[in-house]
mmCIF file of C-alpha atoms and ligand atoms in Angstrom:
data_model
loop_
_atom_site.group_PDB
_atom_site.id
_atom_site.type_symbol
_atom_site.label_atom_id
_atom_site.label_comp_id
_atom_site.label_asym_id
_atom_site.label_seq_id
_atom_site.Cartn_x
_atom_site.Cartn_y
_atom_site.Cartn_z
ATOM 1 C CA UNK A 1 95.458 153.270 299.339
ATOM 2 C CA UNK A 2 92.686 152.657 296.799
ATOM 3 C CA UNK A 3 91.648 155.378 294.395
ATOM 4 C CA UNK A 4 88.312 155.663 296.167
ATOM 5 C CA UNK A 5 89.643 157.070 299.412
ATOM 6 C CA UNK A 6 92.409 159.265 298.154
ATOM 7 C CA UNK A 7 92.222 162.466 296.177
ATOM 8 C CA UNK A 8 93.056 162.667 292.469
ATOM 9 C CA UNK A 9 94.287 166.209 292.010
ATOM 10 C CA UNK A 10 94.986 168.492 289.044
ATOM 11 C CA UNK A 11 97.014 171.644 289.709
ATOM 12 C CA UNK A 12 96.745 174.308 286.984
ATOM 13 C CA UNK A 13 99.544 176.859 286.808
ATOM 14 C CA UNK A 14 101.761 174.158 288.320
ATOM 15 C CA UNK A 15 104.928 175.692 286.897
ATOM 16 C CA UNK A 16 104.216 179.093 288.462
ATOM 17 C CA UNK A 17 105.434 180.636 291.707
ATOM 18 C CA UNK A 18 102.881 178.949 293.986
ATOM 19 C CA UNK A 19 102.134 175.919 291.795
ATOM 20 C CA UNK A 20 105.717 174.689 291.594
ATOM 21 C CA UNK A 21 105.882 174.318 295.381
ATOM 22 C CA UNK A 22 102.256 173.470 296.166
ATOM 23 C CA UNK A 23 102.320 170.573 293.660
ATOM 24 C CA UNK A 24 105.331 169.001 295.395
ATOM 25 C CA UNK A 25 103.674 169.355 298.808
ATOM 26 C CA UNK A 26 100.437 167.839 297.488
ATOM 27 C CA UNK A 27 102.448 164.938 296.043
ATOM 28 C CA UNK A 28 104.087 164.398 299.442
ATOM 29 C CA UNK A 29 100.660 164.431 301.089
ATOM 30 C CA UNK A 30 98.483 162.485 298.639
ATOM 31 C CA UNK A 31 101.009 160.408 296.698
ATOM 32 C CA UNK A 32 103.024 161.408 293.620
ATOM 33 C CA UNK A 33 100.853 159.613 291.043
ATOM 34 C CA UNK A 34 97.693 161.253 292.408
ATOM 35 C CA UNK A 35 98.762 164.817 291.660
ATOM 36 C CA UNK A 36 98.916 165.951 288.026
ATOM 37 C CA UNK A 37 100.922 169.097 287.326
ATOM 38 C CA UNK A 38 99.225 171.118 284.602
ATOM 39 C CA UNK A 39 101.421 173.634 282.807
ATOM 40 C CA UNK A 40 101.116 175.890 279.802
ATOM 41 C CA UNK A 41 103.891 178.357 278.931
ATOM 42 C CA UNK A 42 106.714 177.796 281.404
ATOM 43 C CA UNK A 43 108.635 174.528 281.212
ATOM 44 C CA UNK A 44 108.424 172.443 284.402
ATOM 45 C CA UNK A 45 111.444 172.261 286.688
ATOM 46 C CA UNK A 46 113.310 168.952 286.824
ATOM 47 C CA UNK A 47 111.857 168.346 290.311
ATOM 48 C CA UNK A 48 108.279 168.903 289.159
ATOM 49 C CA UNK A 49 108.737 166.835 285.997
ATOM 50 C CA UNK A 50 110.431 163.900 287.704
ATOM 51 C CA UNK A 51 108.206 163.658 290.796
ATOM 52 C CA UNK A 52 104.879 162.856 289.092
ATOM 53 C CA UNK A 53 102.663 163.287 286.012
ATOM 54 C CA UNK A 54 102.986 166.490 283.989
ATOM 55 C CA UNK A 55 100.421 167.471 281.336
ATOM 56 C CA UNK A 56 100.009 170.422 279.014
ATOM 57 C CA UNK A 57 96.783 172.210 279.974
ATOM 58 C CA UNK A 58 95.411 175.357 278.320
ATOM 59 C CA UNK A 59 92.933 176.551 280.950
ATOM 60 C CA UNK A 60 91.197 178.855 278.466
ATOM 61 C CA UNK A 61 90.206 175.744 276.504
ATOM 62 C CA UNK A 62 87.633 173.605 278.325
ATOM 63 C CA UNK A 63 88.440 170.586 276.173
ATOM 64 C CA UNK A 64 92.075 170.733 277.190
ATOM 65 C CA UNK A 65 91.104 170.621 280.898
ATOM 66 C CA UNK A 66 88.565 167.878 280.331
ATOM 67 C CA UNK A 67 91.028 165.589 278.535
ATOM 68 C CA UNK A 68 93.337 165.536 281.557
ATOM 69 C CA UNK A 69 90.435 165.256 284.022
ATOM 70 C CA UNK A 70 89.132 162.148 282.227
ATOM 71 C CA UNK A 71 92.504 160.525 281.730
ATOM 72 C CA UNK A 72 93.502 160.803 285.384
ATOM 73 C CA UNK A 73 90.001 160.561 286.956
ATOM 74 C CA UNK A 74 90.538 163.916 288.658
ATOM 75 C CA UNK A 75 88.218 164.757 291.583
ATOM 76 C CA UNK A 76 89.894 167.889 292.968
ATOM 77 C CA UNK A 77 91.371 170.920 291.187
ATOM 78 C CA UNK A 78 93.729 173.578 292.520
ATOM 79 C CA UNK A 79 93.275 176.268 289.896
ATOM 80 C CA UNK A 80 96.270 178.592 290.131
ATOM 81 C CA UNK A 81 96.828 179.692 286.526
ATOM 82 C CA UNK A 82 96.294 183.459 286.242
ATOM 83 C CA UNK A 83 97.587 186.777 284.927
ATOM 84 C CA UNK A 84 98.729 188.954 287.883
ATOM 85 C CA UNK A 85 98.169 192.634 288.623
ATOM 86 C CA UNK A 86 101.025 194.399 286.820
ATOM 87 C CA UNK A 87 100.733 192.367 283.607
ATOM 88 C CA UNK A 88 96.983 192.793 283.918
ATOM 89 C CA UNK A 89 97.302 196.588 283.809
ATOM 90 C CA UNK A 90 99.476 196.362 280.708
ATOM 91 C CA UNK A 91 97.032 194.047 278.968
ATOM 92 C CA UNK A 92 93.629 194.225 280.688
ATOM 93 C CA UNK A 93 91.881 192.317 277.892
ATOM 94 C CA UNK A 94 94.254 189.377 278.292
ATOM 95 C CA UNK A 95 93.818 189.421 282.091
ATOM 96 C CA UNK A 96 90.033 189.299 281.801
ATOM 97 C CA UNK A 97 90.097 186.629 279.155
ATOM 98 C CA UNK A 98 92.551 184.301 280.926
ATOM 99 C CA UNK A 99 91.373 184.822 284.493
ATOM 100 C CA UNK A 100 87.617 184.703 283.906
ATOM 101 C CA UNK A 101 87.406 182.144 281.110
ATOM 102 C CA UNK A 102 89.724 179.764 282.925
ATOM 103 C CA UNK A 103 87.811 179.964 286.197
ATOM 104 C CA UNK A 104 84.497 179.471 284.405
ATOM 105 C CA UNK A 105 85.918 176.449 282.532
ATOM 106 C CA UNK A 106 87.292 174.921 285.738
ATOM 107 C CA UNK A 107 84.016 175.404 287.636
ATOM 108 C CA UNK A 108 82.003 173.952 284.744
ATOM 109 C CA UNK A 109 84.286 170.912 284.394
ATOM 110 C CA UNK A 110 84.163 170.407 288.172
ATOM 111 C CA UNK A 111 80.361 170.633 288.155
ATOM 112 C CA UNK A 112 79.930 168.303 285.188
ATOM 113 C CA UNK A 113 82.313 165.715 286.617
ATOM 114 C CA UNK A 114 80.805 166.007 290.127
ATOM 115 C CA UNK A 115 84.162 166.796 291.689
ATOM 116 C CA UNK A 116 84.660 166.815 295.430
ATOM 117 C CA UNK A 117 86.601 170.064 295.654
ATOM 118 C CA UNK A 118 88.069 173.133 293.954
ATOM 119 C CA UNK A 119 90.652 175.516 295.411
ATOM 120 C CA UNK A 120 91.007 178.938 293.787
ATOM 121 C CA UNK A 121 93.174 181.739 295.114
ATOM 122 C CA UNK A 122 91.742 185.220 295.385
ATOM 123 C CA UNK A 123 93.934 188.150 296.422
ATOM 124 C CA UNK A 124 94.256 191.346 298.445
ATOM 125 C CA UNK A 125 93.751 192.919 295.003
ATOM 126 C CA UNK A 126 89.966 192.589 295.535
ATOM 127 C CA UNK A 127 90.264 195.648 297.778
ATOM 128 C CA UNK A 128 90.503 199.199 296.482
ATOM 129 C CA UNK A 129 91.100 202.773 297.627
ATOM 130 C CA UNK A 130 87.707 203.017 299.355
ATOM 131 C CA UNK A 131 88.343 199.892 301.475
ATOM 132 C CA UNK A 132 89.701 200.494 305.021
ATOM 133 C CA UNK A 133 93.449 199.974 304.514
ATOM 134 C CA UNK A 134 94.397 199.093 308.080
ATOM 135 C CA UNK A 135 93.233 195.716 309.378
ATOM 136 C CA UNK A 136 90.952 195.294 306.383
ATOM 137 C CA UNK A 137 87.929 193.294 307.573
ATOM 138 C CA UNK A 138 86.612 190.057 306.060
ATOM 139 C CA UNK A 139 83.370 191.707 304.928
ATOM 140 C CA UNK A 140 84.065 195.096 303.375
ATOM 141 C CA UNK A 141 83.965 197.279 300.265
ATOM 142 C CA UNK A 142 85.291 195.488 297.148
ATOM 143 C CA UNK A 143 85.880 198.128 294.472
ATOM 144 C CA UNK A 144 89.348 197.446 293.041
ATOM 145 C CA UNK A 145 90.958 199.757 290.479
ATOM 146 C CA UNK A 146 92.871 197.055 288.585
ATOM 147 C CA UNK A 147 91.663 194.521 286.028
ATOM 148 C CA UNK A 148 93.341 191.782 288.085
ATOM 149 C CA UNK A 149 91.366 192.841 291.176
ATOM 150 C CA UNK A 150 88.199 193.075 289.098
ATOM 151 C CA UNK A 151 88.654 189.473 287.918
ATOM 152 C CA UNK A 152 89.253 188.385 291.512
ATOM 153 C CA UNK A 153 86.029 190.038 292.770
ATOM 154 C CA UNK A 154 84.053 188.552 289.874
ATOM 155 C CA UNK A 155 85.756 185.209 290.525
ATOM 156 C CA UNK A 156 84.840 185.238 294.210
ATOM 157 C CA UNK A 157 81.201 185.852 293.283
ATOM 158 C CA UNK A 158 81.293 183.098 290.657
ATOM 159 C CA UNK A 159 82.747 180.589 293.143
ATOM 160 C CA UNK A 160 80.086 181.528 295.679
ATOM 161 C CA UNK A 161 77.411 181.072 293.006
ATOM 162 C CA UNK A 162 78.642 177.587 292.085
ATOM 163 C CA UNK A 163 78.554 176.623 295.742
ATOM 164 C CA UNK A 164 75.035 177.984 296.330
ATOM 165 C CA UNK A 165 73.488 176.898 293.029
ATOM 166 C CA UNK A 166 75.263 173.602 292.321
ATOM 167 C CA UNK A 167 76.657 172.594 295.716
ATOM 168 C CA UNK A 168 80.211 172.575 294.327
ATOM 169 C CA UNK A 169 82.679 172.615 297.230
ATOM 170 C CA UNK A 170 84.802 175.600 296.129
ATOM 171 C CA UNK A 171 87.153 177.110 298.678
ATOM 172 C CA UNK A 172 89.279 180.223 298.435
ATOM 173 C CA UNK A 173 91.653 182.557 300.275
ATOM 174 C CA UNK A 174 92.716 186.127 299.519
ATOM 175 C CA UNK A 175 96.479 185.811 299.337
ATOM 176 C CA UNK A 176 98.730 188.756 300.138
ATOM 177 C CA UNK A 177 102.107 189.112 298.358
ATOM 178 C CA UNK A 178 103.852 185.737 298.356
ATOM 179 C CA UNK A 179 107.592 185.531 299.007
ATOM 180 C CA UNK A 180 109.443 182.427 297.847
ATOM 181 C CA UNK A 181 112.788 181.090 296.656
ATOM 182 C CA UNK A 182 111.936 178.257 294.241
ATOM 183 C CA UNK A 183 110.214 179.870 291.235
ATOM 184 C CA UNK A 184 110.162 183.672 290.833
ATOM 185 C CA UNK A 185 106.745 185.328 290.414
ATOM 186 C CA UNK A 186 105.872 186.967 287.082
ATOM 187 C CA UNK A 187 103.918 190.165 286.562
ATOM 188 C CA UNK A 188 102.791 190.938 290.112
ATOM 189 C CA UNK A 189 102.983 194.195 292.069
ATOM 190 C CA UNK A 190 104.351 192.496 295.185
ATOM 191 C CA UNK A 191 107.208 190.907 293.172
ATOM 192 C CA UNK A 192 109.654 193.564 294.470
ATOM 193 C CA UNK A 193 109.774 191.767 297.820
ATOM 194 C CA UNK A 194 111.045 188.610 296.112
ATOM 195 C CA UNK A 195 113.389 190.458 293.718
ATOM 196 C CA UNK A 196 114.961 192.318 296.648
ATOM 197 C CA UNK A 197 116.184 189.025 298.139
ATOM 198 C CA UNK A 198 117.535 187.678 294.841
ATOM 199 C CA UNK A 199 119.394 190.896 294.016
ATOM 200 C CA UNK A 200 120.671 191.404 297.580
ATOM 201 C CA UNK A 201 122.338 187.994 297.398
ATOM 202 C CA UNK A 202 123.520 188.185 293.789
ATOM 203 C CA UNK A 203 124.546 191.859 293.499
ATOM 204 C CA UNK A 204 124.117 193.480 296.940
ATOM 205 C CA UNK A 205 122.105 196.179 295.133
ATOM 206 C CA UNK A 206 118.463 196.512 294.187
ATOM 207 C CA UNK A 207 116.353 199.225 292.606
ATOM 208 C CA UNK A 208 112.884 198.846 294.055
ATOM 209 C CA UNK A 209 109.864 199.806 291.939
ATOM 210 C CA UNK A 210 107.779 201.055 294.888
ATOM 211 C CA UNK A 211 108.575 203.776 297.471
ATOM 212 C CA UNK A 212 110.492 202.930 300.627
ATOM 213 C CA UNK A 213 107.437 203.639 302.824
ATOM 214 C CA UNK A 214 105.110 201.326 300.825
ATOM 215 C CA UNK A 215 103.559 198.851 303.258
ATOM 216 C CA UNK A 216 101.823 195.725 301.968
ATOM 217 C CA UNK A 217 100.668 192.451 303.547
ATOM 218 C CA UNK A 218 103.058 189.590 302.718
ATOM 219 C CA UNK A 219 103.331 185.858 303.353
ATOM 220 C CA UNK A 220 106.137 183.315 303.111
ATOM 221 C CA UNK A 221 105.573 180.325 300.809
ATOM 222 C CA UNK A 222 105.347 177.637 303.549
ATOM 223 C CA UNK A 223 102.419 179.578 305.059
ATOM 224 C CA UNK A 224 100.864 180.086 301.619
ATOM 225 C CA UNK A 225 100.889 176.308 301.047
ATOM 226 C CA UNK A 226 99.657 175.639 304.565
ATOM 227 C CA UNK A 227 96.676 177.969 303.981
ATOM 228 C CA UNK A 228 95.626 176.097 300.824
ATOM 229 C CA UNK A 229 95.999 172.602 302.279
ATOM 230 C CA UNK A 230 94.531 173.427 305.717
ATOM 231 C CA UNK A 231 91.501 175.052 304.120
ATOM 232 C CA UNK A 232 90.961 172.127 301.726
ATOM 233 C CA UNK A 233 91.357 169.588 304.551
ATOM 234 C CA UNK A 234 88.836 171.326 306.841
ATOM 235 C CA UNK A 235 85.448 169.770 307.412
ATOM 236 C CA UNK A 236 82.930 171.365 305.012
ATOM 237 C CA UNK A 237 80.633 172.259 307.912
ATOM 238 C CA UNK A 238 83.259 174.737 309.170
ATOM 239 C CA UNK A 239 83.543 176.655 305.893
ATOM 240 C CA UNK A 240 81.053 179.500 306.191
ATOM 241 C CA UNK A 241 82.661 181.857 303.670
ATOM 242 C CA UNK A 242 82.742 180.767 300.042
ATOM 243 C CA UNK A 243 83.656 184.139 298.540
ATOM 244 C CA UNK A 244 87.163 183.887 299.934
ATOM 245 C CA UNK A 245 88.806 184.200 303.332
ATOM 246 C CA UNK A 246 91.165 186.968 304.391
ATOM 247 C CA UNK A 247 94.467 185.367 305.403
ATOM 248 C CA UNK A 248 97.377 187.337 306.795
ATOM 249 C CA UNK A 249 100.833 186.666 308.061
ATOM 250 C CA UNK A 250 102.929 189.828 308.270
ATOM 251 C CA UNK A 251 103.050 193.399 306.900
ATOM 252 C CA UNK A 252 106.103 195.576 306.315
ATOM 253 C CA UNK A 253 107.347 198.449 304.196
ATOM 254 C CA UNK A 254 109.892 198.005 301.392
ATOM 255 C CA UNK A 255 112.343 199.936 303.595
ATOM 256 C CA UNK A 256 111.749 197.625 306.571
ATOM 257 C CA UNK A 257 112.400 194.614 304.353
ATOM 258 C CA UNK A 258 115.659 196.150 303.103
ATOM 259 C CA UNK A 259 116.696 196.855 306.731
ATOM 260 C CA UNK A 260 115.934 193.248 307.726
ATOM 261 C CA UNK A 261 118.011 191.940 304.791
ATOM 262 C CA UNK A 262 120.827 194.286 305.826
ATOM 263 C CA UNK A 263 121.030 192.472 309.196
ATOM 264 C CA UNK A 264 122.362 189.505 307.184
ATOM 265 C CA UNK A 265 124.031 191.368 304.281
ATOM 266 C CA UNK A 266 125.295 194.632 305.848
ATOM 267 C CA UNK A 267 126.519 196.211 302.584
ATOM 268 C CA UNK A 268 123.215 195.703 300.746
ATOM 269 C CA UNK A 269 122.108 198.949 299.071
ATOM 270 C CA UNK A 270 118.491 199.525 298.071
ATOM 271 C CA UNK A 271 117.339 202.411 295.887
ATOM 272 C CA UNK A 272 113.739 203.357 295.204
ATOM 273 C CA UNK A 273 112.423 204.296 291.749
ATOM 274 C CA UNK A 274 108.633 203.944 291.801
ATOM 275 C CA UNK A 275 106.950 203.092 288.476
ATOM 276 C CA UNK A 276 103.334 202.386 287.414
ATOM 277 C CA UNK A 277 103.092 199.635 290.023
ATOM 278 C CA UNK A 278 103.211 202.219 292.856
ATOM 279 C CA UNK A 279 99.638 203.228 292.070
ATOM 280 C CA UNK A 280 98.498 199.607 292.300
ATOM 281 C CA UNK A 281 100.305 199.114 295.629
ATOM 282 C CA UNK A 282 98.763 202.325 296.996
ATOM 283 C CA UNK A 283 95.271 201.014 296.264
ATOM 284 C CA UNK A 284 95.762 197.866 298.390
ATOM 285 C CA UNK A 285 95.526 197.394 302.171
ATOM 286 C CA UNK A 286 98.520 197.687 304.471
ATOM 287 C CA UNK A 287 97.273 194.968 306.844
ATOM 288 C CA UNK A 288 94.544 192.340 306.869
ATOM 289 C CA UNK A 289 92.201 191.147 309.606
ATOM 290 C CA UNK A 290 92.048 187.354 309.309
ATOM 291 C CA UNK A 291 90.250 186.488 312.548
ATOM 292 C CA UNK A 292 87.404 184.786 310.642
ATOM 293 C CA UNK A 293 89.811 182.290 308.984
ATOM 294 C CA UNK A 294 91.538 181.728 312.332
ATOM 295 C CA UNK A 295 88.207 180.977 313.990
ATOM 296 C CA UNK A 296 86.502 178.922 311.260
ATOM 297 C CA UNK A 297 89.326 176.628 310.127
ATOM 298 C CA UNK A 298 92.150 177.340 312.574
ATOM 299 C CA UNK A 299 94.309 179.383 310.184
ATOM 300 C CA UNK A 300 97.589 180.030 311.948
ATOM 301 C CA UNK A 301 100.674 181.252 310.059
ATOM 302 C CA UNK A 302 104.171 180.347 311.193
ATOM 303 C CA UNK A 303 106.565 182.966 309.784
ATOM 304 C CA UNK A 304 107.180 186.629 310.589
ATOM 305 C CA UNK A 305 109.516 189.097 308.853
ATOM 306 C CA UNK A 306 112.621 188.006 310.797
ATOM 307 C CA UNK A 307 112.177 184.225 310.439
ATOM 308 C CA UNK A 308 111.160 184.519 306.785
ATOM 309 C CA UNK A 309 114.179 186.701 305.958
ATOM 310 C CA UNK A 310 116.570 184.296 307.700
ATOM 311 C CA UNK A 311 115.174 181.308 305.814
ATOM 312 C CA UNK A 312 115.054 183.101 302.434
ATOM 313 C CA UNK A 313 118.689 184.167 302.696
ATOM 314 C CA UNK A 314 119.815 180.719 303.772
ATOM 315 C CA UNK A 315 117.939 178.976 300.919
ATOM 316 C CA UNK A 316 118.907 181.467 298.199
ATOM 317 C CA UNK A 317 122.549 181.527 299.264
ATOM 318 C CA UNK A 318 122.650 177.733 298.904
ATOM 319 C CA UNK A 319 120.827 177.927 295.574
ATOM 320 C CA UNK A 320 123.369 180.353 294.093
ATOM 321 C CA UNK A 321 126.333 178.375 295.429
ATOM 322 C CA UNK A 322 125.355 175.296 293.448
HETATM 323 N N1 LIG B 1 100.945 189.095 294.252
HETATM 324 C C1 LIG B 1 99.827 189.548 293.481
HETATM 325 C C2 LIG B 1 100.188 190.672 292.608
HETATM 326 O O1 LIG B 1 101.035 191.441 293.009
HETATM 327 C C3 LIG B 1 98.695 189.951 294.388
HETATM 328 O O2 LIG B 1 97.790 188.923 294.493
HETATM 329 O O3 LIG B 1 99.644 190.834 291.568
#
């Protein structure tokens, strides 16, 4: 395939929870040499490092992004680097600085280099206590109480502005909590769902930092990756929402997750000791209405609680055996 008809992609935050798996999938889809993994603090896994180009990118420094963009003739960016909700509450200034400056830099570089596409994940954190919590609609009140959520609302508006004002093809989804078994998440409120699996397999015990009855929308990594790629592959004429699509997969309480894990690991014990993250979880929806994404670009998740749990336990068990 010539360079002209294939994408040349940069993934920022490529060593993170989503990036480490999305980068590999993008390499499988578009060719290994066409997908540059951009990392900053975390070292890349062997798999990520060996399967294609890896570059150091500081997303808060426009020059650093631009150097890689020029060197690899990048035309599409998946901008994943961010500070998540829990870390963001501990250091709101850092969250604003990293999340907003990086998005602005990415959008500016994409505009200046006339790129064909940008993907940027928003989050259920854009919603707040005054948003309807059950089946949260696509168009609704966005008054989050966290700095992370505030940067996501501002980011959605900025993406929409770049589309309207400069015609930049920016696309975005509001991810729920993402559950995965490759790279653990860092600093998020929904991280307990991932930790519960790891600890159930390693120690058969877990102390959960939210209450047992805390219900949040969640998604398994294969569906998370599918959402990003399906949205980016859709014909531009179908994308009517630039300030981010609701996407949902499944919702469950921490207690329901523990019970589902117990079907596979009967002696698993879960205790509940809520900390400051409970307040963040309580300000987010319990379920999401994603009919607009389903209609406009055929969003259709694959996993539910039972199939996700089965797959997570199988994969993690293998991982800890080796
Ligand atoms: N998983 C994220 C967090 O908990 C939500 O987007 O911060």
